[in-house]
mmCIF file of C-alpha atoms and ligand atoms in Angstrom:
data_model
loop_
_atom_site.group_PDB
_atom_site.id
_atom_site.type_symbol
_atom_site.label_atom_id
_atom_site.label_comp_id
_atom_site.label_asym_id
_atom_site.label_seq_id
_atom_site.Cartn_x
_atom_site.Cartn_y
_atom_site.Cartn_z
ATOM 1 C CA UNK T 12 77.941 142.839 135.541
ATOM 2 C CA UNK T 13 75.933 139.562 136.160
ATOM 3 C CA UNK T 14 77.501 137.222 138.644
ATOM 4 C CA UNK T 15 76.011 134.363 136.953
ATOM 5 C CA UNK T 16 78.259 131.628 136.175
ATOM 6 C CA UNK T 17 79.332 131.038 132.756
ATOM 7 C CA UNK T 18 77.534 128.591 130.708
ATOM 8 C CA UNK T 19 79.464 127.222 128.007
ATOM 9 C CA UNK T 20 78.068 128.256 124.481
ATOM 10 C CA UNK T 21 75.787 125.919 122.815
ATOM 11 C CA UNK T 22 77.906 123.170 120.495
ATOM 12 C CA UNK T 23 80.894 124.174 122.452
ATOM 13 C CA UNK T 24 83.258 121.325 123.382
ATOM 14 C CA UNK T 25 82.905 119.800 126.404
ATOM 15 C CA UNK T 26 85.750 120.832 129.441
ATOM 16 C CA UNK T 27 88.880 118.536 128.417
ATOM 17 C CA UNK T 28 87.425 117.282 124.892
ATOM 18 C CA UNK T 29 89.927 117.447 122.238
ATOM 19 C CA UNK T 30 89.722 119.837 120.123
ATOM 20 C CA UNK T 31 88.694 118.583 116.897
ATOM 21 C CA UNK T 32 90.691 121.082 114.789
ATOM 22 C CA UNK T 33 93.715 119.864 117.008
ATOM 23 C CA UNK T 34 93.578 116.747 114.673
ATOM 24 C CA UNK T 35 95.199 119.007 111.848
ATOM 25 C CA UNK T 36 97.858 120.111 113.897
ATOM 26 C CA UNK T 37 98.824 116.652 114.588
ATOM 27 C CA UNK T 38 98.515 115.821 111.112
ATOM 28 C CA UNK T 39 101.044 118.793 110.416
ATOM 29 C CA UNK T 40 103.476 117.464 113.208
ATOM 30 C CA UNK T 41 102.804 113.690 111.756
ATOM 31 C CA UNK T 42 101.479 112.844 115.233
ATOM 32 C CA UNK T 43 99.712 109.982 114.632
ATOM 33 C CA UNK T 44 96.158 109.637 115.424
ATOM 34 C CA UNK T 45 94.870 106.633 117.438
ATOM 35 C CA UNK T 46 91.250 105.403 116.889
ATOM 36 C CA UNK T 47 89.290 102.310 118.288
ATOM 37 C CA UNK T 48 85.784 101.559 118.200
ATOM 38 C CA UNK T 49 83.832 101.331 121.623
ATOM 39 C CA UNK T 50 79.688 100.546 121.907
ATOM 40 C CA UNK T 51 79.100 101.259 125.906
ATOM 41 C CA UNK T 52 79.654 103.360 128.818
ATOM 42 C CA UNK T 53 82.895 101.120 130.203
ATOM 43 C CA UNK T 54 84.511 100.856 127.139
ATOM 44 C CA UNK T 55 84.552 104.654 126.458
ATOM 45 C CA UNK T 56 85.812 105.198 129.872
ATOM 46 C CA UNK T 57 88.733 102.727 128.926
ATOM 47 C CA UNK T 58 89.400 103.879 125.833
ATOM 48 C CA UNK T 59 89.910 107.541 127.094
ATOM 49 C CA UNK T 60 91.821 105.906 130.082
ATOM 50 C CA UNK T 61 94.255 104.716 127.921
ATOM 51 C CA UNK T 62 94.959 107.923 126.109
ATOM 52 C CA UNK T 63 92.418 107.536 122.928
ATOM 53 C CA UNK T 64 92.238 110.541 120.384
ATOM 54 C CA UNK T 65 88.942 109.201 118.520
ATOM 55 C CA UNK T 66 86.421 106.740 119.701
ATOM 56 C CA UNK T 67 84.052 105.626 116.751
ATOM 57 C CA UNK T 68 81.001 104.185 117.363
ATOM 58 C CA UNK T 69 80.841 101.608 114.510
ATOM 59 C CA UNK T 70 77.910 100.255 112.867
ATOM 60 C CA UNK T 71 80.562 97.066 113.149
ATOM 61 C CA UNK T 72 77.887 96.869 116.329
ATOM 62 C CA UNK T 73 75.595 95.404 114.447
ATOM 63 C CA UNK T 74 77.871 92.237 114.003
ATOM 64 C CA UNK T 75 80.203 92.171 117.238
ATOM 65 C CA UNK T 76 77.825 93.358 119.871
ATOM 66 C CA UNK T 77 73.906 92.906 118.287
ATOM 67 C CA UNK T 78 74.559 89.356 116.277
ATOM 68 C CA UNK T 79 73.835 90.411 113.207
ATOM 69 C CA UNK T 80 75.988 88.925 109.748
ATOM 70 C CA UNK T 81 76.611 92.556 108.338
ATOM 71 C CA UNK T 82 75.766 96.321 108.978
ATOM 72 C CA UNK T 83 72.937 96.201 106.945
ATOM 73 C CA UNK T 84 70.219 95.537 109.742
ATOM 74 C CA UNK T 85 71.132 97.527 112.259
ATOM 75 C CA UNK T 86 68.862 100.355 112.982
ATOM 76 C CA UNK T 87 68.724 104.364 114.370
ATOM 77 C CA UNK T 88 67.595 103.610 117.262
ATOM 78 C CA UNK T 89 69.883 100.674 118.266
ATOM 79 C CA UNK T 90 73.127 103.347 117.448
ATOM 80 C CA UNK T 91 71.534 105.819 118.994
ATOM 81 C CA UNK T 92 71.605 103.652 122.417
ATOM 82 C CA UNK T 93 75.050 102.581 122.089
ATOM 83 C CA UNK T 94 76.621 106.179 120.954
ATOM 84 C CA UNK T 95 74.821 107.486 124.144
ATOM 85 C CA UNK T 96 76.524 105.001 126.504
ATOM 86 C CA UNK T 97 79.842 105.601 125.055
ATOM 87 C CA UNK T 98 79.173 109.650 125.137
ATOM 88 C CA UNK T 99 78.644 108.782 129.140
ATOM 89 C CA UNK T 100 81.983 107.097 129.793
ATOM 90 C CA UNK T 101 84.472 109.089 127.139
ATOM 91 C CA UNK T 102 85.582 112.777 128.087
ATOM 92 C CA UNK T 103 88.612 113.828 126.120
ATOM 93 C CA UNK T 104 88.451 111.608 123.343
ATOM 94 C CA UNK T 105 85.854 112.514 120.354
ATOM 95 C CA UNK T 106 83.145 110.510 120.106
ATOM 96 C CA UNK T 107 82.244 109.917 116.229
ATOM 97 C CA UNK T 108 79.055 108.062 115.533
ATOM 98 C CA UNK T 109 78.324 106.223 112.043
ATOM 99 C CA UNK T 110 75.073 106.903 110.882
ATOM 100 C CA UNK T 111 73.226 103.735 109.966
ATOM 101 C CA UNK T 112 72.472 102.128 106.229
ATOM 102 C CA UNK T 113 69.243 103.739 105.111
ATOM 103 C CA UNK T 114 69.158 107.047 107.360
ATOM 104 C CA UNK T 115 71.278 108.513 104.873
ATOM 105 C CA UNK T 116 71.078 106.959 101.387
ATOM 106 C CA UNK T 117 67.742 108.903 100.180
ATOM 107 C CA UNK T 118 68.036 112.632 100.197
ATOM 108 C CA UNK T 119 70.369 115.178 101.721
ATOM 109 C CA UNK T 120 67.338 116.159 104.420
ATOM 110 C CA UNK T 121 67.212 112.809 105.564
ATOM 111 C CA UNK T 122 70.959 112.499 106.690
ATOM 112 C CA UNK T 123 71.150 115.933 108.149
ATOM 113 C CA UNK T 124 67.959 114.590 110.016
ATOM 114 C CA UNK T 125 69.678 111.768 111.049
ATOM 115 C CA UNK T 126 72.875 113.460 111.781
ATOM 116 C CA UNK T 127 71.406 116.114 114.236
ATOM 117 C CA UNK T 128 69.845 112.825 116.039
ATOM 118 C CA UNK T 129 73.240 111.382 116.726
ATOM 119 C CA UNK T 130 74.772 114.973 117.791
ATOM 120 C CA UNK T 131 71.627 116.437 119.977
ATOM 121 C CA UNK T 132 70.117 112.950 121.832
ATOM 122 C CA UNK T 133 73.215 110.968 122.244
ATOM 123 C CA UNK T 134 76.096 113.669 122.624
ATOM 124 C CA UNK T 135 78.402 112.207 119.753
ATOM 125 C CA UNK T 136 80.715 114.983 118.428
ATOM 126 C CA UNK T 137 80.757 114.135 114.692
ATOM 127 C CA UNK T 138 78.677 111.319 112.192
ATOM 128 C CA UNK T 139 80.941 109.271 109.806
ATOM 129 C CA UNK T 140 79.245 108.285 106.252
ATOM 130 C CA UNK T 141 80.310 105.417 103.979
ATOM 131 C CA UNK T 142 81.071 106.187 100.236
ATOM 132 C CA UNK T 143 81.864 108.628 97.272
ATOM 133 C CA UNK T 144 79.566 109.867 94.857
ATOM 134 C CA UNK T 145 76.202 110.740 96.060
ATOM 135 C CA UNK T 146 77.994 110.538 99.623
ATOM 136 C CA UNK T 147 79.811 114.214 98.986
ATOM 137 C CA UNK T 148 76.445 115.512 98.528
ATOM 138 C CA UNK T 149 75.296 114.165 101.999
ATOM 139 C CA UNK T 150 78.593 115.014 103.352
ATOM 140 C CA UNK T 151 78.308 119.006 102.520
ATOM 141 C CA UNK T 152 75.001 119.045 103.322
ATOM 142 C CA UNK T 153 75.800 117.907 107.173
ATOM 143 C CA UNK T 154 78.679 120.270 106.978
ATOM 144 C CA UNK T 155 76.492 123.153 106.072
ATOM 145 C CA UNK T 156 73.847 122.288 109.007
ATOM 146 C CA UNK T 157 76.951 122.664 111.577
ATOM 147 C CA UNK T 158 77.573 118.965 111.780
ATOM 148 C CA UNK T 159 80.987 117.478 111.776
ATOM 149 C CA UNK T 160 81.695 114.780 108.968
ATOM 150 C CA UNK T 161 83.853 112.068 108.984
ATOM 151 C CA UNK T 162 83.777 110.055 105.432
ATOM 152 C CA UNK T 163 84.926 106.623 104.341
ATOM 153 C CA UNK T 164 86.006 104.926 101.807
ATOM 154 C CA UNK T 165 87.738 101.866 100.210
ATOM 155 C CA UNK T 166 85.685 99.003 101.838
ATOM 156 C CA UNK T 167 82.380 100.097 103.306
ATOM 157 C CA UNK T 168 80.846 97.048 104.540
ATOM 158 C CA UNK T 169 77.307 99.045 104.239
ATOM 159 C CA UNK T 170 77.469 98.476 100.576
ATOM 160 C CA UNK T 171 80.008 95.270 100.394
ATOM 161 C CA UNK T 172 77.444 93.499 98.349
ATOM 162 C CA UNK T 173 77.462 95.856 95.508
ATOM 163 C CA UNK T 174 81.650 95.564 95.971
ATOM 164 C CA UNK T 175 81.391 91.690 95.315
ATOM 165 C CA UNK T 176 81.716 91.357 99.258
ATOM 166 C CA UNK T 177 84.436 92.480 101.788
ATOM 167 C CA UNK T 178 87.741 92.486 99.555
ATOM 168 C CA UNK T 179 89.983 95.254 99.384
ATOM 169 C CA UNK T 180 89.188 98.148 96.934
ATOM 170 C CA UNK T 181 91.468 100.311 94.789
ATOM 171 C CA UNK T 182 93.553 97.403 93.229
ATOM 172 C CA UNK T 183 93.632 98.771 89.639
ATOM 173 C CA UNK T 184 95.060 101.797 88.455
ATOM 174 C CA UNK T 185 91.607 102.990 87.816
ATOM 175 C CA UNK T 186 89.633 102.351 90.518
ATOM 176 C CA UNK T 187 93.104 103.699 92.882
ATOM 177 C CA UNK T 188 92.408 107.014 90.890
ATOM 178 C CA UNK T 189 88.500 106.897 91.491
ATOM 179 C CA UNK T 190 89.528 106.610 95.168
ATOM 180 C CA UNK T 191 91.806 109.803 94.986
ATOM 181 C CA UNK T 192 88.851 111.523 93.732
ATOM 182 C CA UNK T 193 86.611 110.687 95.590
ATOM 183 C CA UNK T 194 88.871 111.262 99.177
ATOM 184 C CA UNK T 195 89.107 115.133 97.093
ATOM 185 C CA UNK T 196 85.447 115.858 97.081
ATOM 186 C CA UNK T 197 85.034 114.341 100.130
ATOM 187 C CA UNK T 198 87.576 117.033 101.642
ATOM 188 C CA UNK T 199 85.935 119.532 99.394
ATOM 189 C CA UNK T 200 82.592 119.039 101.194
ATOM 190 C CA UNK T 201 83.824 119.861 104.451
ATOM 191 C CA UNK T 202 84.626 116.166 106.192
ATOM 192 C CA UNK T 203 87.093 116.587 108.946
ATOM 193 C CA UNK T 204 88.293 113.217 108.811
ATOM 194 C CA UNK T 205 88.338 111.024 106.119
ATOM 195 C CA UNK T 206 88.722 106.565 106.658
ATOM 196 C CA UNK T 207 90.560 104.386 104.319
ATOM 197 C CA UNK T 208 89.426 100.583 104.307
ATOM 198 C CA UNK T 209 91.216 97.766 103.007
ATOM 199 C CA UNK T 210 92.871 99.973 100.285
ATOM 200 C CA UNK T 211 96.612 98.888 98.610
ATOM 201 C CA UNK T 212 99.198 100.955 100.931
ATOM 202 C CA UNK T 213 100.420 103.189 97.948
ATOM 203 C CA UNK T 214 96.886 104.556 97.358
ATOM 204 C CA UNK T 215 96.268 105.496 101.005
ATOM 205 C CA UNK T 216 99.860 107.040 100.955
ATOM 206 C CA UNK T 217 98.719 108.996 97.535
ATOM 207 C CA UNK T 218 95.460 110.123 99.041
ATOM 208 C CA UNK T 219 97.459 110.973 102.451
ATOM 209 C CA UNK T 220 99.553 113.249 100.867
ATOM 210 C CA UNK T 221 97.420 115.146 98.514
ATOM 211 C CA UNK T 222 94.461 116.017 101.372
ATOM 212 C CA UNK T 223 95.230 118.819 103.813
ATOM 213 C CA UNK T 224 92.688 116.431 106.338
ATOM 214 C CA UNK T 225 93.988 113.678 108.369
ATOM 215 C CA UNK T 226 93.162 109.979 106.793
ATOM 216 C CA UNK T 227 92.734 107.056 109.090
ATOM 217 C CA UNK T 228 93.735 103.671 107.949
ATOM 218 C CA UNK T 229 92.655 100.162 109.096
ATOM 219 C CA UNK T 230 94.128 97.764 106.250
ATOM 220 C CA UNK T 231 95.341 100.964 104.746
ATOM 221 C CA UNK T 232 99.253 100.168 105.487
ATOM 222 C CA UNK T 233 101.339 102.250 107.478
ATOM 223 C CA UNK T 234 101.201 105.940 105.066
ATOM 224 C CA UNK T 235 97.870 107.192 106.640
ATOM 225 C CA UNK T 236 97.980 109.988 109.726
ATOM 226 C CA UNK T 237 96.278 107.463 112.186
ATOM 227 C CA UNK T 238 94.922 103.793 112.752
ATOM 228 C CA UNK T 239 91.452 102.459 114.255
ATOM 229 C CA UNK T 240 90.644 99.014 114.998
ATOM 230 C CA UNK T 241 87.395 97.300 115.725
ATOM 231 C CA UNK T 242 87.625 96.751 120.010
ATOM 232 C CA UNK T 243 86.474 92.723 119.384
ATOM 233 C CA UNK T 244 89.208 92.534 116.794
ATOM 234 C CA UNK T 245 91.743 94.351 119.125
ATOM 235 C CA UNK T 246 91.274 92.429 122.045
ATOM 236 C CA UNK T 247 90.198 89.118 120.575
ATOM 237 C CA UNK T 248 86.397 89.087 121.706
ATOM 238 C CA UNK T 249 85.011 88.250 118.122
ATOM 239 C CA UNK T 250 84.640 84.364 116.954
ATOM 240 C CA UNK T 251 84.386 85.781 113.452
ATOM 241 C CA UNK T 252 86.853 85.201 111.109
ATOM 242 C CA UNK T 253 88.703 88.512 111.649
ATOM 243 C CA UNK T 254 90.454 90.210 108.246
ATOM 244 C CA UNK T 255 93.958 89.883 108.092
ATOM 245 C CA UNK T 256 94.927 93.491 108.839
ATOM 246 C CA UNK T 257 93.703 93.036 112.532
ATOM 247 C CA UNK T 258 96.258 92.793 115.111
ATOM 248 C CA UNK T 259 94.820 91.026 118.691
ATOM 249 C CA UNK T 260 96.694 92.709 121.702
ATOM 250 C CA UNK T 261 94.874 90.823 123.995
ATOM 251 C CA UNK T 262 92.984 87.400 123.459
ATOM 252 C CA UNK T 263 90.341 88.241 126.275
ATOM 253 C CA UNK T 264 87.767 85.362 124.707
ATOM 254 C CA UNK T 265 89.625 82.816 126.541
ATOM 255 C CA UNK T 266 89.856 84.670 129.754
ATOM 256 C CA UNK T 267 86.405 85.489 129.955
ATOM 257 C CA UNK T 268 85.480 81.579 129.113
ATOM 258 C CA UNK T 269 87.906 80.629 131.817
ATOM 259 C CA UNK T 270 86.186 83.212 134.338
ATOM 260 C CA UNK T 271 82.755 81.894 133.645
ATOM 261 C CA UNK T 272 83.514 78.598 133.463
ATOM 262 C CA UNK T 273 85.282 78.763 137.263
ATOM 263 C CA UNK T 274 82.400 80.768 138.305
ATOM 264 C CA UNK T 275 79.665 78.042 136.737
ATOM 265 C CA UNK T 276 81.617 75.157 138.359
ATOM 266 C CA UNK T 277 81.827 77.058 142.003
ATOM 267 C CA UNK T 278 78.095 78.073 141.962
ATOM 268 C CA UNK T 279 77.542 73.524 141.472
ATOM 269 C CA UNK T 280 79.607 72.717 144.037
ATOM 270 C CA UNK T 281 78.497 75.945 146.325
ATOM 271 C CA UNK T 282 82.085 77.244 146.684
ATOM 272 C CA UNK T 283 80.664 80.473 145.816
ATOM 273 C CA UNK T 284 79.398 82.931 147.317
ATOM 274 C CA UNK T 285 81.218 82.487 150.559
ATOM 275 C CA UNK T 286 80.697 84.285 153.995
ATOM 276 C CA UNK T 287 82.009 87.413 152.698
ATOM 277 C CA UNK T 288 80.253 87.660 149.664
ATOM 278 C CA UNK T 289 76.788 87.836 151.930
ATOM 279 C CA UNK T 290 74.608 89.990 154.311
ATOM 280 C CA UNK T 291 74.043 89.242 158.296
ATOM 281 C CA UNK T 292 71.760 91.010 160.504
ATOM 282 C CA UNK T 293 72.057 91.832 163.963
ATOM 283 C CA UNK T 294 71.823 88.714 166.646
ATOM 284 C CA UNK T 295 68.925 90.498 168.152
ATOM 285 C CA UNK T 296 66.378 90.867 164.691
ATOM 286 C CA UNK T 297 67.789 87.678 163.591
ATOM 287 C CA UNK T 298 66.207 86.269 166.545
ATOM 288 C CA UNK T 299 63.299 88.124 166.312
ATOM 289 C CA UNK T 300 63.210 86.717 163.003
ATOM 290 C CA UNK T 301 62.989 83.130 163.670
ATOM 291 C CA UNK T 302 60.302 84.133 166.591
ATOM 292 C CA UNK T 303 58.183 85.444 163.880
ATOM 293 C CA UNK T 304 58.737 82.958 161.607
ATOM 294 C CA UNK T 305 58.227 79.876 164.107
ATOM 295 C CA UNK T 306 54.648 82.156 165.614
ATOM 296 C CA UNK T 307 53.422 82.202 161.261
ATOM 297 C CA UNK T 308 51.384 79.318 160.062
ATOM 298 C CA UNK T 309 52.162 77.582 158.041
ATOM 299 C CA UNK T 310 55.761 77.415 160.194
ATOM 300 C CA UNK T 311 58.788 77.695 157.614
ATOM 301 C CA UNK T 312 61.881 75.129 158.319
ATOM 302 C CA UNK T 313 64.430 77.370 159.314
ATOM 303 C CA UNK T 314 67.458 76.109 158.274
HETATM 304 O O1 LIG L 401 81.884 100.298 111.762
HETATM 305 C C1 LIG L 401 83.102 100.338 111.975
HETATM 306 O O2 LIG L 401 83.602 99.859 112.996
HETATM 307 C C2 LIG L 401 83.951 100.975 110.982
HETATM 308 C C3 LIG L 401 85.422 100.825 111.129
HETATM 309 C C4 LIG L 401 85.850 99.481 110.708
HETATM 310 C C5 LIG L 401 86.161 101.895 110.404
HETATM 311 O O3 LIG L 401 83.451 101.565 110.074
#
């Protein structure tokens, strides 16, 4: 027998990852699942620090971190950066990457494409895709090529133009129902996971109870198997007008103006840095220092 180490197989979790079929188990048990966005290395390290089941790297980075007014714009390769960095600093939670607007929408080849991008270069565990319809075809189609799928529905601010902007979905009887149907062929397809945003409490309830997957809510009520927040929302970094289901747990805007703003006004007056915030040499090359500056022409003042 070889003495070689083992290697983990390929695709196998990564030492102290959760287990992503864990998340049924705690859906059994009515453990509920806690979710937050994250876009970088420190903030995945945090989040897992504090105890985080599911880290989801949002395309909400297109408007809290890159500038932009929706998730339209944001791009493949922008994601890809930010889903790497968070990969780097999260160990046991799951890492769950959205896959941009337009790496998806046109054929089932192009989102498993996309969706092996997001798995093999930046380490994310599972892709999340916005919509029903079309969507379940996209959805099964990851599934089949090995890739873990977490859908969403309700309000998905990749198409919130075509929804008459960023209201809540699912307030008629009919459209409710459409939603139920669409959260079944989602499950169907194979998602692990399915989101619920900005949908009346009683629906996500409804769809809660008749899928054997967990459902995560944000403006879904209380009914759903786990929460996620955006991180600006959560910790009151965003200037935006944030939607009324967010709940700030920290305001950290104001500490971080405060910060800078000390910082700014000790740089002017040169209370900062101090002595211990700098470098000396030894006595000896210092003074060989100011005999080779005083022996170069032109001669330096030495202050
Ligand atoms: O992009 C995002 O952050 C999201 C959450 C709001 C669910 O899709």
């Amino acid at each position: 027998m070889s003495s070689r180490p083992r290697t983990p197989a390929p695709n196998a979790p990564a030492p102290g990852k959760l287990p992503i079929t864990d998340l049924l188990g705690m859906k059994e048990r009515g453990e509920q699942i806690v979710m937050v966005t994250a876009y970088d290395a420190p903030s995945g390290r945090l989040a897992d620090e504090a105890g985080v089941d599911l880290i989801l790297v949002g395309d909400s980075a297109a408007m809290v971190v890159l500038g932009y007014d929706s998730t339209v714009p944001t791009t493949m390769d922008e994601l890809l950066m930010l889903t790497r960095a968070v990969t780097r600093g999260a160990r046991r939670p799951l890492v769950i990457a959205d896959l941009p607007f337009g790496s998806y929408q046109v054929s089932d080849a192009q989102a498993v494409e996309a969706g092996i991008r997001f798995v093999k270069e930046a380490g994310a565990e599972a892709v999340k895709i916005e919509g029903g319809g079309p969507t379940v075809d996209r959805a099964r189609a990851l599934v089949q090529a090995g890739i873990p799928v977490c859908a969403h529905i309700g309000l998905t601010p990749q198409t919130a133009t075509a929804l008459g902007g960023f209201k809540a979905q699912g307030r008629s009887a009919a459209k409710a129902l459409q939603l139920v149907e669409d959260a079944l062929a989602l499950e169907a397809a194979g998602c692990f996971l399915l989101v619920l945003e900005a949908v009346p409490e009683a629906v996500a309830r409804a769809i809660t109870a008749a899928l054997s997957i967990p459902t995560i809510g944000i403006g879904a009520g209380a009914g759903c198997d786990g929460q996620v927040l955006v991180w600006h929302d959560l910790l009151g970094i965003y200037d935006g007008q944030a939607p009324r289901f967010v709940k700030q747990y920290a305001q950290l805007s104001g500490t971080i103006v405060a910060a800078l703003e000390q910082y700014a006004g000790e740089v002017r007056s040169g209370a900062f840095p101090e002595a211990r915030h700098t470098y000396a040499m030894p006595d000896d090359e210092l003074a060989a220092f100011h005999d080779g500056l005083a022996s170069r022409a032109p001669v330096l003042p030495v202050r």
